[in-house]
Amino acid sequence: MDTDVLIRRARSQQLGDLLRRSAARLPDKTALAFRDTSDSFAELDAAVDRAANGLAASGVTKGDRVALFSHNSRAFVVLRFALARLGAVTTPINFMLNAEDFGYILDHSGASMLIAEDALCKIADAALAALGRELPKFFIPHSGTDAPDGWEPVSQILDHAETRAVWTDLGPDDPVQMMYTSGTESRPKGALLTSGALYSQYMSCIIDGDMTADAISLHCLPLFHCAQLDCFLSPDLYLGVTSILHDKVDPADMLAAVEAHGVTKLFCPPTVWIALLRHPDFDTRDLSSLNAGY
């Protein structure tokens, strides 16, 4: 490898480097817990490299837009960072959309690959049929629903045999993520986010939010939204925080998780805080570990 490239790689500060740096500092610390699966930072970093190789073998290259249409899951997190290591653009799409609205964003984004959870494959297929488009399609076995014909299991990507470390030479102004607005005033608009901009965002959140690496965070709001993904989960993985990931907002499950995991930090919009405060379990759960709410 060219000496200049080796130097840039050593100094690299990209979204795809985030987990690698945390794994180097804290290899054995728990990084992410989802359902019955728990990954240390070293294990999560290795899973991202494996998935990056799998995505590359499926034809994904720098600049490609890949749509993620799914509730929160371990696969979502792994794929998001794996795409960043390839210099591809992760495009999360709201899982509550109907086929028409989903199809608009899928088409507008210029997505060249679609990864959807099993229960959402029918909506995705209806959108593709209306658009008259075909894309490589992979399904995440999230809810146990049988995937329709024409979908490949995402395990082909996540469990790829190649495990080499993946790095793509990106500049700070190269895009790695496209988030869509809600479209309340007009059609949704795709906001391209660069690796450099995201790192600046994470540092701002860490400093202004008084975030520390000894926290245990609970993440329940959807990762297709930049609040949960880019104000909390990603800064936590950058810091070396242990993150507990839920696939949806459920007050009873959230209160139980705070007690079970000793959660110290939680982000919720006002409606969810109100639901937690009014839930009958609020007075019966041990919530004494919780010391930061956003």
PDB file of C-alpha atoms in Angstrom:
ATOM      1  CA  MET A   1       0.000   0.000   0.000  1.00  0.00           C
ATOM      2  CA  ASP A   2       1.209   3.500  -0.852  1.00  0.00           C
ATOM      3  CA  THR A   3       2.928   5.285   2.071  1.00  0.00           C
ATOM      4  CA  ASP A   4       0.643   8.300   1.794  1.00  0.00           C
ATOM      5  CA  VAL A   5      -2.401   6.024   1.996  1.00  0.00           C
ATOM      6  CA  LEU A   6      -0.983   4.291   5.087  1.00  0.00           C
ATOM      7  CA  ILE A   7      -0.494   7.666   6.752  1.00  0.00           C
ATOM      8  CA  ARG A   8      -4.024   8.795   5.890  1.00  0.00           C
ATOM      9  CA  ARG A   9      -5.398   5.517   7.194  1.00  0.00           C
ATOM     10  CA  ALA A  10      -3.543   5.893  10.488  1.00  0.00           C
ATOM     11  CA  ARG A  11      -4.860   9.441  10.897  1.00  0.00           C
ATOM     12  CA  SER A  12      -8.305   8.656   9.550  1.00  0.00           C
ATOM     13  CA  GLN A  13     -11.263  10.094  11.467  1.00  0.00           C
ATOM     14  CA  GLN A  14     -14.236   8.721   9.553  1.00  0.00           C
ATOM     15  CA  LEU A  15     -17.581   7.303  10.622  1.00  0.00           C
ATOM     16  CA  GLY A  16     -16.271   3.871   9.646  1.00  0.00           C
ATOM     17  CA  ASP A  17     -13.342   4.296  12.065  1.00  0.00           C
ATOM     18  CA  LEU A  18     -15.505   5.075  15.074  1.00  0.00           C
ATOM     19  CA  LEU A  19     -16.062   1.511  16.296  1.00  0.00           C
ATOM     20  CA  ARG A  20     -12.530   0.461  15.422  1.00  0.00           C
ATOM     21  CA  ARG A  21     -11.092   3.107  17.717  1.00  0.00           C
ATOM     22  CA  SER A  22     -13.468   2.216  20.545  1.00  0.00           C
ATOM     23  CA  ALA A  23     -12.615  -1.469  20.136  1.00  0.00           C
ATOM     24  CA  ALA A  24      -8.913  -0.668  20.369  1.00  0.00           C
ATOM     25  CA  ARG A  25      -9.467   1.138  23.674  1.00  0.00           C
ATOM     26  CA  LEU A  26     -12.133  -1.097  25.213  1.00  0.00           C
ATOM     27  CA  PRO A  27     -12.117  -4.467  23.421  1.00  0.00           C
ATOM     28  CA  ASP A  28     -13.852  -6.475  26.155  1.00  0.00           C
ATOM     29  CA  LYS A  29     -16.418  -3.937  27.328  1.00  0.00           C
ATOM     30  CA  THR A  30     -20.032  -4.563  26.310  1.00  0.00           C
ATOM     31  CA  ALA A  31     -20.878  -2.259  23.419  1.00  0.00           C
ATOM     32  CA  LEU A  32     -24.374  -3.315  22.368  1.00  0.00           C
ATOM     33  CA  ALA A  33     -27.072  -5.535  23.818  1.00  0.00           C
ATOM     34  CA  PHE A  34     -30.149  -6.365  21.726  1.00  0.00           C
ATOM     35  CA  ARG A  35     -32.661  -9.017  22.765  1.00  0.00           C
ATOM     36  CA  ASP A  36     -30.578 -12.075  23.686  1.00  0.00           C
ATOM     37  CA  THR A  37     -27.437 -10.921  21.867  1.00  0.00           C
ATOM     38  CA  SER A  38     -24.596  -8.988  23.466  1.00  0.00           C
ATOM     39  CA  ASP A  39     -21.451  -7.772  21.684  1.00  0.00           C
ATOM     40  CA  SER A  40     -18.246  -6.432  23.147  1.00  0.00           C
ATOM     41  CA  PHE A  41     -16.651  -3.549  21.272  1.00  0.00           C
ATOM     42  CA  ALA A  42     -14.163  -5.984  19.703  1.00  0.00           C
ATOM     43  CA  GLU A  43     -16.968  -8.334  18.645  1.00  0.00           C
ATOM     44  CA  LEU A  44     -19.081  -5.530  17.210  1.00  0.00           C
ATOM     45  CA  ASP A  45     -16.097  -4.135  15.317  1.00  0.00           C
ATOM     46  CA  ALA A  46     -15.389  -7.587  13.836  1.00  0.00           C
ATOM     47  CA  ALA A  47     -19.065  -7.970  12.897  1.00  0.00           C
ATOM     48  CA  VAL A  48     -18.920  -4.648  11.039  1.00  0.00           C
ATOM     49  CA  ASP A  49     -15.853  -5.752   9.054  1.00  0.00           C
ATOM     50  CA  ARG A  50     -17.527  -9.046   8.162  1.00  0.00           C
ATOM     51  CA  ALA A  51     -20.652  -7.213   6.995  1.00  0.00           C
ATOM     52  CA  ALA A  52     -18.589  -4.681   5.022  1.00  0.00           C
ATOM     53  CA  ASN A  53     -16.959  -7.556   3.152  1.00  0.00           C
ATOM     54  CA  GLY A  54     -20.374  -9.082   2.566  1.00  0.00           C
ATOM     55  CA  LEU A  55     -21.763  -5.833   1.210  1.00  0.00           C
ATOM     56  CA  ALA A  56     -18.749  -5.417  -1.067  1.00  0.00           C
ATOM     57  CA  ALA A  57     -19.226  -8.967  -2.374  1.00  0.00           C
ATOM     58  CA  SER A  58     -22.847  -8.014  -3.156  1.00  0.00           C
ATOM     59  CA  GLY A  59     -21.641  -5.107  -5.288  1.00  0.00           C
ATOM     60  CA  VAL A  60     -21.798  -2.145  -2.893  1.00  0.00           C
ATOM     61  CA  THR A  61     -19.110   0.471  -3.541  1.00  0.00           C
ATOM     62  CA  LYS A  62     -18.236   4.005  -2.463  1.00  0.00           C
ATOM     63  CA  GLY A  63     -21.077   6.458  -3.052  1.00  0.00           C
ATOM     64  CA  ASP A  64     -23.837   3.834  -3.415  1.00  0.00           C
ATOM     65  CA  ARG A  65     -27.049   4.562  -1.519  1.00  0.00           C
ATOM     66  CA  VAL A  66     -28.394   1.596   0.443  1.00  0.00           C
ATOM     67  CA  ALA A  67     -31.867   1.832   1.972  1.00  0.00           C
ATOM     68  CA  LEU A  68     -32.532   0.397   5.449  1.00  0.00           C
ATOM     69  CA  PHE A  69     -36.249  -0.166   6.095  1.00  0.00           C
ATOM     70  CA  SER A  70     -36.432  -1.670   9.545  1.00  0.00           C
ATOM     71  CA  HIS A  71     -37.156  -1.276  13.226  1.00  0.00           C
ATOM     72  CA  ASN A  72     -34.139  -1.005  15.503  1.00  0.00           C
ATOM     73  CA  SER A  73     -31.991  -4.133  15.560  1.00  0.00           C
ATOM     74  CA  ARG A  74     -28.434  -5.300  15.919  1.00  0.00           C
ATOM     75  CA  ALA A  75     -28.371  -5.827  12.155  1.00  0.00           C
ATOM     76  CA  PHE A  76     -29.318  -2.177  11.588  1.00  0.00           C
ATOM     77  CA  VAL A  77     -26.373  -0.981  13.691  1.00  0.00           C
ATOM     78  CA  VAL A  78     -23.876  -3.378  12.096  1.00  0.00           C
ATOM     79  CA  LEU A  79     -24.989  -2.542   8.557  1.00  0.00           C
ATOM     80  CA  ARG A  80     -24.905   1.209   9.178  1.00  0.00           C
ATOM     81  CA  PHE A  81     -21.240   1.149  10.221  1.00  0.00           C
ATOM     82  CA  ALA A  82     -20.325  -1.460   7.596  1.00  0.00           C
ATOM     83  CA  LEU A  83     -21.693   0.789   4.846  1.00  0.00           C
ATOM     84  CA  ALA A  84     -19.654   3.674   6.247  1.00  0.00           C
ATOM     85  CA  ARG A  85     -16.471   1.592   5.976  1.00  0.00           C
ATOM     86  CA  LEU A  86     -17.168   1.153   2.277  1.00  0.00           C
ATOM     87  CA  GLY A  87     -17.929   4.847   1.793  1.00  0.00           C
ATOM     88  CA  ALA A  88     -21.508   3.968   0.877  1.00  0.00           C
ATOM     89  CA  VAL A  89     -24.435   6.156   1.939  1.00  0.00           C
ATOM     90  CA  THR A  90     -26.788   4.650   4.520  1.00  0.00           C
ATOM     91  CA  THR A  91     -30.361   5.734   3.822  1.00  0.00           C
ATOM     92  CA  PRO A  92     -32.684   4.858   6.728  1.00  0.00           C
ATOM     93  CA  ILE A  93     -36.379   5.044   5.830  1.00  0.00           C
ATOM     94  CA  ASN A  94     -39.295   5.456   8.234  1.00  0.00           C
ATOM     95  CA  PHE A  95     -40.797   2.000   8.883  1.00  0.00           C
ATOM     96  CA  MET A  96     -44.250   3.552   9.433  1.00  0.00           C
ATOM     97  CA  LEU A  97     -44.635   4.699   5.812  1.00  0.00           C
ATOM     98  CA  ASN A  98     -47.092   3.193   3.366  1.00  0.00           C
ATOM     99  CA  ALA A  99     -45.965   1.808   0.020  1.00  0.00           C
ATOM    100  CA  GLU A 100     -46.521   5.063  -1.876  1.00  0.00           C
ATOM    101  CA  ASP A 101     -44.534   7.241   0.513  1.00  0.00           C
ATOM    102  CA  PHE A 102     -41.834   4.629   0.941  1.00  0.00           C
ATOM    103  CA  GLY A 103     -41.567   4.296  -2.828  1.00  0.00           C
ATOM    104  CA  TYR A 104     -41.094   8.035  -3.249  1.00  0.00           C
ATOM    105  CA  ILE A 105     -38.119   8.098  -0.859  1.00  0.00           C
ATOM    106  CA  LEU A 106     -36.644   4.901  -2.271  1.00  0.00           C
ATOM    107  CA  ASP A 107     -36.766   6.356  -5.790  1.00  0.00           C
ATOM    108  CA  HIS A 108     -35.700   9.862  -4.819  1.00  0.00           C
ATOM    109  CA  SER A 109     -32.677   8.616  -2.865  1.00  0.00           C
ATOM    110  CA  GLY A 110     -31.345   6.674  -5.849  1.00  0.00           C
ATOM    111  CA  ALA A 111     -30.958   3.558  -3.709  1.00  0.00           C
ATOM    112  CA  SER A 112     -29.130   0.704  -5.412  1.00  0.00           C
ATOM    113  CA  MET A 113     -29.883  -1.884  -2.709  1.00  0.00           C
ATOM    114  CA  LEU A 114     -32.713  -2.434  -0.250  1.00  0.00           C
ATOM    115  CA  ILE A 115     -32.471  -4.127   3.143  1.00  0.00           C
ATOM    116  CA  ALA A 116     -35.794  -4.509   4.957  1.00  0.00           C
ATOM    117  CA  GLU A 117     -37.099  -6.406   7.929  1.00  0.00           C
ATOM    118  CA  ASP A 118     -39.298  -9.385   7.122  1.00  0.00           C
ATOM    119  CA  ALA A 119     -42.617  -7.796   8.140  1.00  0.00           C
ATOM    120  CA  LEU A 120     -42.010  -4.823   5.814  1.00  0.00           C
ATOM    121  CA  CYS A 121     -41.057  -6.742   2.675  1.00  0.00           C
ATOM    122  CA  LYS A 122     -44.598  -6.668   1.264  1.00  0.00           C
ATOM    123  CA  ILE A 123     -44.743  -2.876   1.530  1.00  0.00           C
ATOM    124  CA  ALA A 124     -41.341  -2.652  -0.156  1.00  0.00           C
ATOM    125  CA  ASP A 125     -42.429  -5.012  -2.949  1.00  0.00           C
ATOM    126  CA  ALA A 126     -45.585  -2.979  -3.563  1.00  0.00           C
ATOM    127  CA  ALA A 127     -43.498   0.185  -3.817  1.00  0.00           C
ATOM    128  CA  LEU A 128     -41.028  -1.389  -6.226  1.00  0.00           C
ATOM    129  CA  ALA A 129     -43.855  -2.728  -8.398  1.00  0.00           C
ATOM    130  CA  ALA A 130     -45.420   0.730  -8.605  1.00  0.00           C
ATOM    131  CA  LEU A 131     -42.047   2.204  -9.555  1.00  0.00           C
ATOM    132  CA  GLY A 132     -41.344  -0.536 -12.069  1.00  0.00           C
ATOM    133  CA  ARG A 133     -37.925  -1.073 -10.490  1.00  0.00           C
ATOM    134  CA  GLU A 134     -35.901  -4.051  -9.390  1.00  0.00           C
ATOM    135  CA  LEU A 135     -33.177  -3.904  -6.763  1.00  0.00           C
ATOM    136  CA  PRO A 136     -31.046  -6.408  -4.874  1.00  0.00           C
ATOM    137  CA  LYS A 137     -33.200  -7.137  -1.811  1.00  0.00           C
ATOM    138  CA  PHE A 138     -32.164  -8.593   1.551  1.00  0.00           C
ATOM    139  CA  PHE A 139     -34.442  -9.232   4.518  1.00  0.00           C
ATOM    140  CA  ILE A 140     -33.732  -9.023   8.227  1.00  0.00           C
ATOM    141  CA  PRO A 141     -35.504 -11.818  10.176  1.00  0.00           C
ATOM    142  CA  HIS A 142     -36.839  -9.455  12.803  1.00  0.00           C
ATOM    143  CA  SER A 143     -40.418 -10.481  13.571  1.00  0.00           C
ATOM    144  CA  GLY A 144     -40.431 -14.087  12.376  1.00  0.00           C
ATOM    145  CA  THR A 145     -42.601 -13.296   9.354  1.00  0.00           C
ATOM    146  CA  ASP A 146     -41.791 -15.306   6.253  1.00  0.00           C
ATOM    147  CA  ALA A 147     -40.123 -13.157   3.607  1.00  0.00           C
ATOM    148  CA  PRO A 148     -41.731 -13.129   0.147  1.00  0.00           C
ATOM    149  CA  ASP A 149     -40.061 -14.667  -2.876  1.00  0.00           C
ATOM    150  CA  GLY A 150     -37.174 -12.735  -4.356  1.00  0.00           C
ATOM    151  CA  TRP A 151     -35.607 -11.688  -1.051  1.00  0.00           C
ATOM    152  CA  GLU A 152     -32.251 -12.972   0.132  1.00  0.00           C
ATOM    153  CA  PRO A 153     -31.454 -13.394   3.839  1.00  0.00           C
ATOM    154  CA  VAL A 154     -29.256 -10.655   5.255  1.00  0.00           C
ATOM    155  CA  SER A 155     -27.178 -13.402   6.850  1.00  0.00           C
ATOM    156  CA  GLN A 156     -25.433 -13.664   3.466  1.00  0.00           C
ATOM    157  CA  ILE A 157     -23.985 -10.242   4.287  1.00  0.00           C
ATOM    158  CA  LEU A 158     -23.655 -10.415   8.061  1.00  0.00           C
ATOM    159  CA  ASP A 159     -22.075 -13.882   8.092  1.00  0.00           C
ATOM    160  CA  HIS A 160     -19.728 -13.398   5.150  1.00  0.00           C
ATOM    161  CA  ALA A 161     -16.619 -15.583   5.274  1.00  0.00           C
ATOM    162  CA  GLU A 162     -14.157 -12.725   4.655  1.00  0.00           C
ATOM    163  CA  THR A 163     -13.135 -10.956   7.864  1.00  0.00           C
ATOM    164  CA  ARG A 164     -10.343  -8.619   6.715  1.00  0.00           C
ATOM    165  CA  ALA A 165     -10.400  -5.052   8.020  1.00  0.00           C
ATOM    166  CA  VAL A 166     -12.159  -2.761   5.559  1.00  0.00           C
ATOM    167  CA  TRP A 167     -11.149   0.881   5.016  1.00  0.00           C
ATOM    168  CA  THR A 168     -12.049   3.302   2.232  1.00  0.00           C
ATOM    169  CA  ASP A 169     -10.143   6.524   1.674  1.00  0.00           C
ATOM    170  CA  LEU A 170     -12.763   9.208   2.355  1.00  0.00           C
ATOM    171  CA  GLY A 171     -12.470  12.934   2.850  1.00  0.00           C
ATOM    172  CA  PRO A 172     -14.399  14.783   5.569  1.00  0.00           C
ATOM    173  CA  ASP A 173     -16.824  16.119   2.954  1.00  0.00           C
ATOM    174  CA  ASP A 174     -17.703  12.712   1.491  1.00  0.00           C
ATOM    175  CA  PRO A 175     -21.327  11.743   2.277  1.00  0.00           C
ATOM    176  CA  VAL A 176     -21.983   8.608   4.336  1.00  0.00           C
ATOM    177  CA  GLN A 177     -25.616   9.070   5.362  1.00  0.00           C
ATOM    178  CA  MET A 178     -28.855  10.426   3.933  1.00  0.00           C
ATOM    179  CA  MET A 179     -31.687  11.227   6.329  1.00  0.00           C
ATOM    180  CA  TYR A 180     -35.140  12.219   5.089  1.00  0.00           C
ATOM    181  CA  THR A 181     -37.267  14.981   6.572  1.00  0.00           C
ATOM    182  CA  SER A 182     -40.844  14.257   7.617  1.00  0.00           C
ATOM    183  CA  GLY A 183     -42.334  16.041   4.620  1.00  0.00           C
ATOM    184  CA  THR A 184     -44.813  18.061   6.692  1.00  0.00           C
ATOM    185  CA  GLU A 185     -44.501  21.094   4.387  1.00  0.00           C
ATOM    186  CA  SER A 186     -43.847  19.341   1.084  1.00  0.00           C
ATOM    187  CA  ARG A 187     -42.281  16.140  -0.138  1.00  0.00           C
ATOM    188  CA  PRO A 188     -39.606  14.684   2.177  1.00  0.00           C
ATOM    189  CA  LYS A 189     -36.146  16.033   1.453  1.00  0.00           C
ATOM    190  CA  GLY A 190     -32.970  13.989   1.642  1.00  0.00           C
ATOM    191  CA  ALA A 191     -30.266  15.595   3.771  1.00  0.00           C
ATOM    192  CA  LEU A 192     -26.803  14.310   2.898  1.00  0.00           C
ATOM    193  CA  LEU A 193     -24.541  14.051   5.939  1.00  0.00           C
ATOM    194  CA  THR A 194     -20.790  13.814   5.626  1.00  0.00           C
ATOM    195  CA  SER A 195     -18.365  11.914   7.799  1.00  0.00           C
ATOM    196  CA  GLY A 196     -16.816  15.158   9.045  1.00  0.00           C
ATOM    197  CA  ALA A 197     -20.188  16.692   9.884  1.00  0.00           C
ATOM    198  CA  LEU A 198     -21.246  13.624  11.852  1.00  0.00           C
ATOM    199  CA  TYR A 199     -18.049  13.621  13.886  1.00  0.00           C
ATOM    200  CA  SER A 200     -18.597  17.295  14.732  1.00  0.00           C
ATOM    201  CA  GLN A 201     -22.162  16.456  15.744  1.00  0.00           C
ATOM    202  CA  TYR A 202     -20.990  13.667  18.040  1.00  0.00           C
ATOM    203  CA  MET A 203     -18.429  15.868  19.737  1.00  0.00           C
ATOM    204  CA  SER A 204     -21.051  18.583  20.272  1.00  0.00           C
ATOM    205  CA  CYS A 205     -23.453  16.079  21.833  1.00  0.00           C
ATOM    206  CA  ILE A 206     -20.765  14.641  24.096  1.00  0.00           C
ATOM    207  CA  ILE A 207     -19.594  18.047  25.320  1.00  0.00           C
ATOM    208  CA  ASP A 208     -22.943  19.832  25.609  1.00  0.00           C
ATOM    209  CA  GLY A 209     -24.676  16.732  26.984  1.00  0.00           C
ATOM    210  CA  ASP A 210     -21.990  16.082  29.626  1.00  0.00           C
ATOM    211  CA  MET A 211     -21.752  12.511  28.335  1.00  0.00           C
ATOM    212  CA  THR A 212     -19.227  10.143  29.915  1.00  0.00           C
ATOM    213  CA  ALA A 213     -17.985   6.684  29.028  1.00  0.00           C
ATOM    214  CA  ASP A 214     -19.164   5.087  32.283  1.00  0.00           C
ATOM    215  CA  ALA A 215     -22.843   5.471  31.353  1.00  0.00           C
ATOM    216  CA  ILE A 216     -25.267   2.692  30.447  1.00  0.00           C
ATOM    217  CA  SER A 217     -27.712   3.941  27.821  1.00  0.00           C
ATOM    218  CA  LEU A 218     -31.118   2.697  26.744  1.00  0.00           C
ATOM    219  CA  HIS A 219     -32.038   3.373  23.091  1.00  0.00           C
ATOM    220  CA  CYS A 220     -35.685   2.855  22.126  1.00  0.00           C
ATOM    221  CA  LEU A 221     -36.585   5.603  19.668  1.00  0.00           C
ATOM    222  CA  PRO A 222     -36.233   4.716  15.970  1.00  0.00           C
ATOM    223  CA  LEU A 223     -32.781   4.782  14.404  1.00  0.00           C
ATOM    224  CA  PHE A 224     -34.218   6.107  11.128  1.00  0.00           C
ATOM    225  CA  HIS A 225     -34.355   9.411  13.018  1.00  0.00           C
ATOM    226  CA  CYS A 226     -31.158  11.371  13.594  1.00  0.00           C
ATOM    227  CA  ALA A 227     -32.030  12.128  17.247  1.00  0.00           C
ATOM    228  CA  GLN A 228     -31.601   8.547  18.441  1.00  0.00           C
ATOM    229  CA  LEU A 229     -28.979   7.572  15.862  1.00  0.00           C
ATOM    230  CA  ASP A 230     -26.741  10.638  15.781  1.00  0.00           C
ATOM    231  CA  CYS A 231     -27.349  12.398  19.107  1.00  0.00           C
ATOM    232  CA  PHE A 232     -27.202   9.334  21.337  1.00  0.00           C
ATOM    233  CA  LEU A 233     -26.338   5.890  19.937  1.00  0.00           C
ATOM    234  CA  SER A 234     -23.375   6.919  17.783  1.00  0.00           C
ATOM    235  CA  PRO A 235     -21.853   9.299  20.366  1.00  0.00           C
ATOM    236  CA  ASP A 236     -22.224   6.500  22.935  1.00  0.00           C
ATOM    237  CA  LEU A 237     -20.385   4.024  20.721  1.00  0.00           C
ATOM    238  CA  TYR A 238     -17.735   6.701  20.110  1.00  0.00           C
ATOM    239  CA  LEU A 239     -17.269   7.236  23.856  1.00  0.00           C
ATOM    240  CA  GLY A 240     -17.301   3.555  24.782  1.00  0.00           C
ATOM    241  CA  VAL A 241     -20.686   3.525  26.528  1.00  0.00           C
ATOM    242  CA  THR A 242     -22.646   0.290  26.917  1.00  0.00           C
ATOM    243  CA  SER A 243     -25.842   0.604  24.858  1.00  0.00           C
ATOM    244  CA  ILE A 244     -29.053  -1.351  25.424  1.00  0.00           C
ATOM    245  CA  LEU A 245     -31.089  -1.337  22.199  1.00  0.00           C
ATOM    246  CA  HIS A 246     -34.844  -1.947  21.978  1.00  0.00           C
ATOM    247  CA  ASP A 247     -36.701  -2.323  18.711  1.00  0.00           C
ATOM    248  CA  LYS A 248     -39.550  -0.024  19.734  1.00  0.00           C
ATOM    249  CA  VAL A 249     -40.963   2.206  22.451  1.00  0.00           C
ATOM    250  CA  ASP A 250     -42.792   0.155  25.072  1.00  0.00           C
ATOM    251  CA  PRO A 251     -43.040   1.835  28.509  1.00  0.00           C
ATOM    252  CA  ALA A 252     -43.266  -1.422  30.463  1.00  0.00           C
ATOM    253  CA  ASP A 253     -40.224  -2.883  28.684  1.00  0.00           C
ATOM    254  CA  MET A 254     -38.292   0.345  29.087  1.00  0.00           C
ATOM    255  CA  LEU A 255     -38.918   0.563  32.840  1.00  0.00           C
ATOM    256  CA  ALA A 256     -37.959  -3.093  33.227  1.00  0.00           C
ATOM    257  CA  ALA A 257     -34.751  -2.523  31.270  1.00  0.00           C
ATOM    258  CA  VAL A 258     -33.717   0.412  33.458  1.00  0.00           C
ATOM    259  CA  GLU A 259     -33.999  -1.835  36.502  1.00  0.00           C
ATOM    260  CA  ALA A 260     -32.435  -4.931  34.925  1.00  0.00           C
ATOM    261  CA  HIS A 261     -29.425  -3.227  33.322  1.00  0.00           C
ATOM    262  CA  GLY A 262     -28.838  -0.371  35.740  1.00  0.00           C
ATOM    263  CA  VAL A 263     -29.471   2.140  32.963  1.00  0.00           C
ATOM    264  CA  THR A 264     -28.070   5.575  33.771  1.00  0.00           C
ATOM    265  CA  LYS A 265     -29.028   7.555  30.649  1.00  0.00           C
ATOM    266  CA  LEU A 266     -32.216   7.746  28.600  1.00  0.00           C
ATOM    267  CA  PHE A 267     -33.440   9.910  25.723  1.00  0.00           C
ATOM    268  CA  CYS A 268     -37.175  10.313  25.101  1.00  0.00           C
ATOM    269  CA  PRO A 269     -39.432  12.957  23.573  1.00  0.00           C
ATOM    270  CA  PRO A 270     -42.019  14.474  25.971  1.00  0.00           C
ATOM    271  CA  THR A 271     -44.792  12.075  24.921  1.00  0.00           C
ATOM    272  CA  VAL A 272     -42.704   9.060  25.929  1.00  0.00           C
ATOM    273  CA  TRP A 273     -41.604  10.613  29.230  1.00  0.00           C
ATOM    274  CA  ILE A 274     -45.276  11.209  30.030  1.00  0.00           C
ATOM    275  CA  ALA A 275     -46.111   7.592  29.144  1.00  0.00           C
ATOM    276  CA  LEU A 276     -43.337   6.363  31.454  1.00  0.00           C
ATOM    277  CA  LEU A 277     -44.443   8.576  34.336  1.00  0.00           C
ATOM    278  CA  ARG A 278     -48.058   7.464  33.997  1.00  0.00           C
ATOM    279  CA  HIS A 279     -47.323   3.753  33.617  1.00  0.00           C
ATOM    280  CA  PRO A 280     -48.362   1.605  36.615  1.00  0.00           C
ATOM    281  CA  ASP A 281     -44.876   0.045  36.744  1.00  0.00           C
ATOM    282  CA  PHE A 282     -43.231   3.422  37.348  1.00  0.00           C
ATOM    283  CA  ASP A 283     -43.747   3.178  41.122  1.00  0.00           C
ATOM    284  CA  THR A 284     -42.727  -0.485  41.384  1.00  0.00           C
ATOM    285  CA  ARG A 285     -39.478  -0.552  39.403  1.00  0.00           C
ATOM    286  CA  ASP A 286     -36.097   0.351  40.856  1.00  0.00           C
ATOM    287  CA  LEU A 287     -35.115   3.339  38.720  1.00  0.00           C
ATOM    288  CA  SER A 288     -32.459   4.683  41.084  1.00  0.00           C
ATOM    289  CA  SER A 289     -29.633   4.117  38.580  1.00  0.00           C
ATOM    290  CA  LEU A 290     -31.123   6.618  36.113  1.00  0.00           C
ATOM    291  CA  ASN A 291     -29.323   9.942  36.526  1.00  0.00           C
ATOM    292  CA  ALA A 292     -29.505  11.582  33.088  1.00  0.00           C
ATOM    293  CA  GLY A 293     -32.610  12.172  30.998  1.00  0.00           C
ATOM    294  CA  TYR A 294     -32.685  13.986  27.675  1.00  0.00           C
TER     295      TYR A 294
END
